[in-house]
Coordinates of C-alpha atoms and ligand atoms in Angstrom, one line a residue:
M20 CA 28.8 16.1 84.1
N21 CA 27.7 19.3 82.4
S22 CA 25.5 21.8 84.1
I23 CA 22.0 22.4 82.8
Y24 CA 22.5 26.0 83.0
N25 CA 25.2 25.9 80.4
Y26 CA 22.8 25.8 77.6
T27 CA 20.7 28.2 75.6
L28 CA 17.2 27.2 74.8
E29 CA 18.2 26.6 71.3
E30 CA 21.2 24.4 72.2
L31 CA 19.1 22.4 74.8
G32 CA 16.4 21.9 72.1
N33 CA 19.0 20.5 69.6
Y34 CA 20.4 18.4 72.4
F35 CA 16.9 16.8 73.0
I36 CA 16.5 16.1 69.2
S37 CA 19.9 14.5 69.1
I38 CA 18.8 11.9 71.7
G39 CA 15.7 11.2 70.1
D40 CA 13.3 13.4 72.2
K41 CA 11.4 16.5 71.2
K42 CA 12.6 20.0 70.9
F43 CA 9.8 21.1 73.1
R44 CA 11.4 19.4 76.1
A45 CA 13.9 22.2 76.3
I46 CA 11.0 24.8 76.8
Q47 CA 9.5 22.8 79.5
I48 CA 12.9 22.6 81.3
F49 CA 13.7 26.3 80.8
E50 CA 10.4 27.3 82.4
W51 CA 11.1 25.0 85.4
L52 CA 14.6 26.4 85.8
Y53 CA 14.1 30.0 85.1
R54 CA 10.5 30.7 85.8
S55 CA 9.6 28.2 88.5
R56 CA 13.1 28.2 89.7
V57 CA 12.9 24.7 91.1
N58 CA 15.8 23.0 92.9
S59 CA 15.7 19.5 91.5
F60 CA 14.9 17.7 88.4
D61 CA 12.3 15.7 90.3
E62 CA 10.2 18.8 90.6
M63 CA 9.7 19.0 86.8
T64 CA 6.3 17.3 87.1
N65 CA 5.2 17.6 83.4
V66 CA 8.5 16.1 82.1
P67 CA 8.2 12.3 81.5
K68 CA 10.0 10.1 83.9
K69 CA 12.2 8.7 81.3
A70 CA 13.5 12.3 80.5
I71 CA 14.0 13.1 84.2
V72 CA 16.2 9.9 84.7
H73 CA 18.1 11.0 81.6
L74 CA 18.6 14.5 83.0
K75 CA 19.8 13.2 86.4
E76 CA 22.4 11.0 84.8
N77 CA 23.7 13.5 82.5
F78 CA 23.4 16.9 84.0
T79 CA 23.9 18.7 87.3
M80 CA 21.9 21.7 88.4
D81 CA 24.0 23.0 91.2
L82 CA 23.9 26.8 91.9
L83 CA 27.0 28.9 92.8
T84 CA 28.5 28.4 96.2
L85 CA 28.0 31.5 98.2
E86 CA 31.4 32.3 100.0
R87 CA 30.4 35.6 101.6
L88 CA 27.5 38.0 101.6
Q89 CA 27.9 41.7 102.6
V90 CA 24.8 43.8 103.1
S91 CA 25.3 47.6 103.1
S92 CA 23.2 50.2 105.0
D93 CA 21.6 51.3 101.8
G94 CA 20.4 47.7 101.1
T95 CA 23.0 46.9 98.6
R96 CA 24.1 43.3 98.8
K97 CA 27.4 42.0 97.6
Y98 CA 27.7 38.2 97.0
L99 CA 31.1 36.6 96.7
F100 CA 30.7 33.2 94.8
K101 CA 33.2 30.4 94.8
L102 CA 33.4 28.7 91.5
S103 CA 34.1 24.8 91.1
D104 CA 37.7 25.5 90.3
G105 CA 38.2 27.5 93.5
H106 CA 38.1 31.0 91.8
F107 CA 36.0 33.8 93.2
I108 CA 33.7 36.1 91.5
E109 CA 31.3 38.9 92.8
S110 CA 27.9 40.0 92.0
V111 CA 26.3 43.2 93.5
L112 CA 22.6 43.7 94.0
M113 CA 21.5 47.3 94.1
R114 CA 18.1 48.6 95.3
H115 CA 16.6 51.5 93.3
N116 CA 13.2 53.1 93.4
Y117 CA 12.6 51.6 89.9
G118 CA 13.5 48.1 90.9
N119 CA 16.4 45.7 91.9
S120 CA 19.5 45.8 89.6
I121 CA 22.3 43.2 89.7
C122 CA 25.8 43.9 88.5
V123 CA 27.2 40.7 86.8
T124 CA 30.9 39.5 86.4
S125 CA 32.0 38.3 83.0
E126 CA 35.6 37.1 83.7
V127 CA 37.7 35.9 86.5
G128 CA 40.0 39.1 86.7
C129 CA 40.5 41.3 83.7
N130 CA 43.1 41.9 81.1
M131 CA 42.2 45.5 80.4
G132 CA 44.5 46.9 83.1
C133 CA 42.8 50.2 83.7
A134 CA 45.0 52.3 86.1
F135 CA 42.3 53.0 88.5
C136 CA 40.6 49.6 88.8
A137 CA 41.1 46.9 91.3
S138 CA 39.8 44.0 88.9
G139 CA 42.8 44.3 86.6
E140 CA 45.5 44.0 89.2
L141 CA 46.1 40.3 88.7
G142 CA 45.1 40.0 85.1
C143 CA 42.5 37.7 83.7
V144 CA 42.6 34.1 84.8
R145 CA 39.8 32.8 82.5
R146 CA 36.6 33.8 81.0
L147 CA 33.3 32.8 82.7
T148 CA 31.2 30.0 81.2
L149 CA 27.6 30.6 80.4
E150 CA 26.6 28.7 83.4
E151 CA 28.7 30.8 85.7
M152 CA 27.2 34.1 84.2
V153 CA 23.5 32.9 84.3
L154 CA 23.8 31.4 87.7
Q155 CA 24.9 34.9 89.2
V156 CA 21.5 36.1 88.2
L157 CA 19.6 32.9 89.2
T158 CA 21.2 32.5 92.5
V159 CA 20.6 36.0 93.6
Q160 CA 17.0 35.8 92.2
K161 CA 16.5 32.8 94.4
D162 CA 17.6 34.8 97.3
L163 CA 15.2 37.5 96.4
D164 CA 12.3 35.0 95.9
K165 CA 12.4 34.5 99.7
E166 CA 11.1 38.1 100.0
G167 CA 8.9 37.9 97.0
S168 CA 10.9 40.5 94.9
R169 CA 12.6 40.0 91.5
I170 CA 15.5 41.3 89.6
T171 CA 14.4 43.8 87.2
N172 CA 17.6 45.1 85.8
V173 CA 21.0 43.5 84.9
V174 CA 24.2 45.4 84.2
V175 CA 27.2 43.5 82.8
M176 CA 29.6 45.9 84.7
G177 CA 31.3 43.7 87.2
I178 CA 34.8 42.2 86.9
G179 CA 36.1 41.6 83.5
E180 CA 35.5 43.0 80.0
P181 CA 32.3 41.5 78.6
F182 CA 33.4 42.0 75.0
D183 CA 36.4 39.9 75.6
N184 CA 34.0 37.0 76.4
Y185 CA 31.6 37.9 73.6
D186 CA 30.1 34.6 72.5
V187 CA 29.2 33.6 76.0
L188 CA 27.8 37.1 76.7
L189 CA 25.3 36.9 73.8
K190 CA 24.2 33.6 75.0
F191 CA 23.8 34.9 78.6
L192 CA 21.7 37.8 77.3
T193 CA 19.5 35.5 75.4
V194 CA 18.9 33.2 78.4
I195 CA 18.0 35.9 81.0
N196 CA 15.9 37.7 78.5
Y197 CA 13.7 34.6 77.7
A198 CA 10.1 35.6 78.1
K199 CA 9.0 32.3 79.9
G200 CA 12.0 32.5 82.2
L201 CA 13.8 35.2 84.1
E202 CA 12.3 37.7 81.6
I203 CA 14.6 40.5 82.1
G204 CA 13.5 43.0 79.5
A205 CA 16.3 43.8 76.9
R206 CA 15.8 47.6 77.6
H207 CA 16.6 46.8 81.2
I208 CA 20.0 45.2 80.5
T209 CA 23.2 47.1 80.0
V210 CA 26.6 45.9 78.8
S211 CA 29.5 48.1 79.6
T212 CA 32.8 48.0 77.5
C213 CA 36.0 49.8 77.9
G214 CA 35.9 50.3 74.1
I215 CA 36.8 47.3 72.1
V216 CA 35.9 48.8 68.7
P217 CA 35.3 45.6 66.5
K218 CA 32.9 44.2 69.1
I219 CA 30.9 47.6 69.4
K220 CA 30.3 47.2 65.7
E221 CA 29.4 43.5 66.0
F222 CA 27.1 44.1 68.8
A223 CA 25.0 46.6 66.7
E224 CA 23.8 43.6 64.8
F225 CA 22.6 41.7 67.9
P226 CA 18.8 41.5 67.7
L227 CA 18.0 42.2 71.2
Q228 CA 17.5 45.9 72.3
I229 CA 20.2 45.8 74.9
N230 CA 21.7 49.1 76.2
L231 CA 25.4 49.7 75.6
A232 CA 27.6 51.8 78.0
L233 CA 31.1 52.9 77.1
S234 CA 33.7 53.6 79.8
L235 CA 35.1 56.8 78.5
H236 CA 36.9 58.3 81.6
A237 CA 38.9 60.8 79.7
P238 CA 38.3 63.2 76.8
T239 CA 41.6 63.1 75.2
N240 CA 43.9 60.3 74.0
E241 CA 46.8 61.8 76.0
L242 CA 44.8 61.4 79.3
R243 CA 43.0 58.3 78.3
N244 CA 46.2 56.5 77.2
K245 CA 47.5 57.0 80.8
L246 CA 44.2 55.7 82.4
M247 CA 43.1 52.9 80.1
K248 CA 45.7 50.7 78.2
I249 CA 43.0 49.7 75.6
N250 CA 43.1 53.3 74.3
K251 CA 46.4 52.4 72.7
A252 CA 44.8 49.7 70.7
Y253 CA 41.6 51.7 70.0
P254 CA 42.1 55.4 70.3
I255 CA 39.2 57.8 71.1
E256 CA 38.5 58.7 67.3
E257 CA 38.0 55.1 66.5
V258 CA 35.7 54.4 69.5
M259 CA 33.7 57.6 68.7
E260 CA 33.3 56.3 65.1
A261 CA 32.2 52.9 66.3
I262 CA 29.7 54.5 68.7
K263 CA 28.3 56.6 65.8
Y264 CA 28.0 53.4 63.6
Y265 CA 26.2 51.6 66.6
Y266 CA 23.8 54.5 66.9
D267 CA 23.0 54.7 63.2
K268 CA 22.4 50.9 63.0
T269 CA 20.4 50.5 66.2
N270 CA 19.0 54.0 67.0
R271 CA 19.9 53.4 70.7
R272 CA 21.6 56.0 72.7
V273 CA 24.8 55.0 74.3
T274 CA 25.8 55.9 77.8
F275 CA 29.2 57.3 78.3
E276 CA 30.6 56.4 81.9
Y277 CA 32.9 59.0 83.4
I278 CA 34.5 58.3 86.8
L279 CA 35.6 61.4 88.4
L280 CA 39.2 61.1 89.5
H281 CA 40.3 64.1 91.7
G282 CA 42.8 66.3 90.0
I283 CA 43.1 63.9 87.0
N284 CA 40.0 64.1 84.8
D285 CA 37.6 66.4 86.8
T286 CA 39.2 69.8 85.9
K287 CA 37.3 72.5 84.0
D288 CA 39.6 71.9 81.0
C289 CA 38.6 68.3 80.9
A290 CA 34.9 69.3 81.0
K291 CA 35.5 71.6 78.1
E292 CA 37.3 68.9 76.2
L293 CA 34.5 66.4 76.9
I294 CA 31.9 68.8 75.6
K295 CA 34.0 69.3 72.5
L296 CA 34.3 65.5 72.0
I297 CA 30.7 64.6 72.3
R298 CA 28.9 67.8 71.2
G299 CA 26.2 66.8 68.5
M300 CA 26.3 63.1 69.5
N301 CA 23.1 61.6 70.9
V302 CA 24.8 60.2 73.9
Y303 CA 24.1 60.4 77.7
V304 CA 27.0 61.1 80.2
N305 CA 27.0 59.2 83.5
L306 CA 29.3 60.9 85.9
I307 CA 30.4 58.2 88.6
P308 CA 32.1 59.0 91.9
Y309 CA 35.3 57.0 92.1
N310 CA 35.3 54.2 94.7
E311 CA 38.6 54.5 96.1
V312 CA 41.0 51.3 96.0
S313 CA 43.6 51.0 98.7
T314 CA 46.3 49.9 96.2
K315 CA 45.7 52.7 93.9
P316 CA 46.7 56.5 94.1
F317 CA 43.5 58.0 92.8
K318 CA 41.1 60.0 94.9
T319 CA 37.4 60.5 94.9
T320 CA 36.4 64.0 93.6
P321 CA 34.7 66.0 96.5
H322 CA 30.9 66.2 95.8
I323 CA 30.9 69.9 95.4
E324 CA 33.4 69.8 92.6
A325 CA 31.7 66.9 91.0
E326 CA 28.5 69.1 91.0
E327 CA 30.6 71.9 89.3
F328 CA 31.8 69.4 86.7
F329 CA 28.2 68.3 86.2
S330 CA 26.9 71.8 85.7
I331 CA 29.5 72.7 83.1
L332 CA 28.3 69.8 81.0
H333 CA 24.7 70.5 81.7
K334 CA 24.9 74.2 80.7
A335 CA 26.5 73.1 77.5
G336 CA 23.3 71.0 76.7
I337 CA 24.8 67.6 77.3
N338 CA 22.5 64.9 78.7
V339 CA 24.3 64.3 82.0
T340 CA 23.6 62.8 85.4
L341 CA 25.8 62.5 88.6
R342 CA 25.4 59.0 90.0
M343 CA 25.3 58.5 93.8
E344 CA 27.5 55.8 95.3
H345 CA 25.9 52.4 96.2
G346 CA 27.3 50.2 98.9
S347 CA 30.4 52.3 99.6
D348 CA 30.6 50.8 103.1
I349 CA 31.0 47.3 101.9
D350 CA 33.8 47.2 99.3
A351 CA 31.2 47.4 96.5
A352 CA 33.8 48.7 94.1
C353 CA 34.6 46.5 91.3
G354 CA 36.9 43.7 92.3
Q355 CA 37.4 44.8 95.8
L356 CA 35.8 41.9 97.6
R357 CA 37.5 39.4 95.4
A358 CA 40.8 41.1 95.9
K359 CA 40.3 41.1 99.7
R360 CA 39.4 37.5 99.8
M361 CA 42.5 36.6 97.8
R362 CA 44.6 38.6 100.1
E363 CA 43.2 36.6 102.9
D364 CA 44.2 33.5 101.3
I365 CA 47.7 34.9 100.8
N366 CA 47.9 35.8 104.4
D367 CA 46.7 32.3 105.4
L368 CA 49.7 30.6 103.6
Ligands
SAH23 N1 35.3 46.2 81.4 C1 34.1 46.8 81.3 C2 33.0 46.5 82.4 C3 33.6 46.3 83.8 S1 34.1 47.7 84.8 C4 34.2 48.4 81.2 O1 35.3 48.8 81.3 O2 33.2 49.1 81.0 C5 32.6 48.7 85.0 C6 32.8 50.1 85.2 O3 33.4 50.4 86.5 C7 33.7 50.7 84.3 O4 33.3 51.9 83.9 C8 34.9 50.9 85.1 O5 35.9 51.9 84.5 C9 34.5 51.3 86.4 N2 35.3 51.2 87.5 C10 36.4 50.3 87.8 N3 37.0 50.5 89.1 C11 36.2 51.5 89.6 C12 36.2 52.2 90.8 N4 37.2 51.9 91.7 N5 35.4 53.2 91.2 C13 34.4 53.3 90.2 N6 34.2 52.8 89.0 C14 35.1 51.9 88.8

């Protein structure tokens, strides 16, 4: 049986037409699923009995199975979910003064193989389905419903490369943005990519005003090649050209993420190279403290040095922020909880 969460509004409307019902049925159901957030088809009181019977016979509406929940001292919550085929994914809920933001996973594992990242260690097992992406947001929202708060922001920055799961990503964005549903404003959604050039260009055509973030992490090809395998396929010049194209088409400023790796990409020379690379571009640089991974040699830049790096960029007129860590006491770095759970499985053998 297929999950009811595996459909966009459009697809569900077409489905109802195909069985001789009305397209409008899909709107009713979407409101029940994503706005009222009911737990069973029987609660959909304005849907005719015949349609309810059909839904029960043909669709499931199970949520994701929560395997583990970690709550950090700063309120960050990390959910480890078990998928129906036994794989694990993570979603992280962060509390900000402007609202609640959830970091969503797009793939089981990742093929991008960035040298510093825990998610890529075991490669990509498979892409997530629409249902699995949507249910991360819905399951966590249902948890927040208990305290009367809502998810205001979504970042697709969890495990995986979202542009490697492109079609599902676009459907996911449409579902969570739906105004009579979860109603996550497009400007409150960010998709982060390691720099898949053709998809950056394609994404410029997507009608919703979603924010795009690029994981840059190094200002030169020499260094980026060492840190991010993808740079060999799409070198910095091509990525910058795609970002300019994206900006010209959408008029939306792209965020460049830059993790500070001590002694690697946080030197004064790197700051100068970075200024040279992006000067004149309307971008925004987000400096991120590295969350150390036990199996990787990289170290976090001490805060005072991070501030120096920040101020070099700032003085050069670059729009830059230095992000604070969230949930560092609960393995909130990408892929860490999943990796830990998998190690436990291996140890249990
Ligand atoms: N594949 C996408 C999105 C997932 S990774 C991308 O590359 O953008 C989300 C962000 O977390 C990326 O910027 C990634 O480089 C960064 N990241 C990975 N491991 C990290 C770690 N241990 N500490 C801090 N950031 C990390």
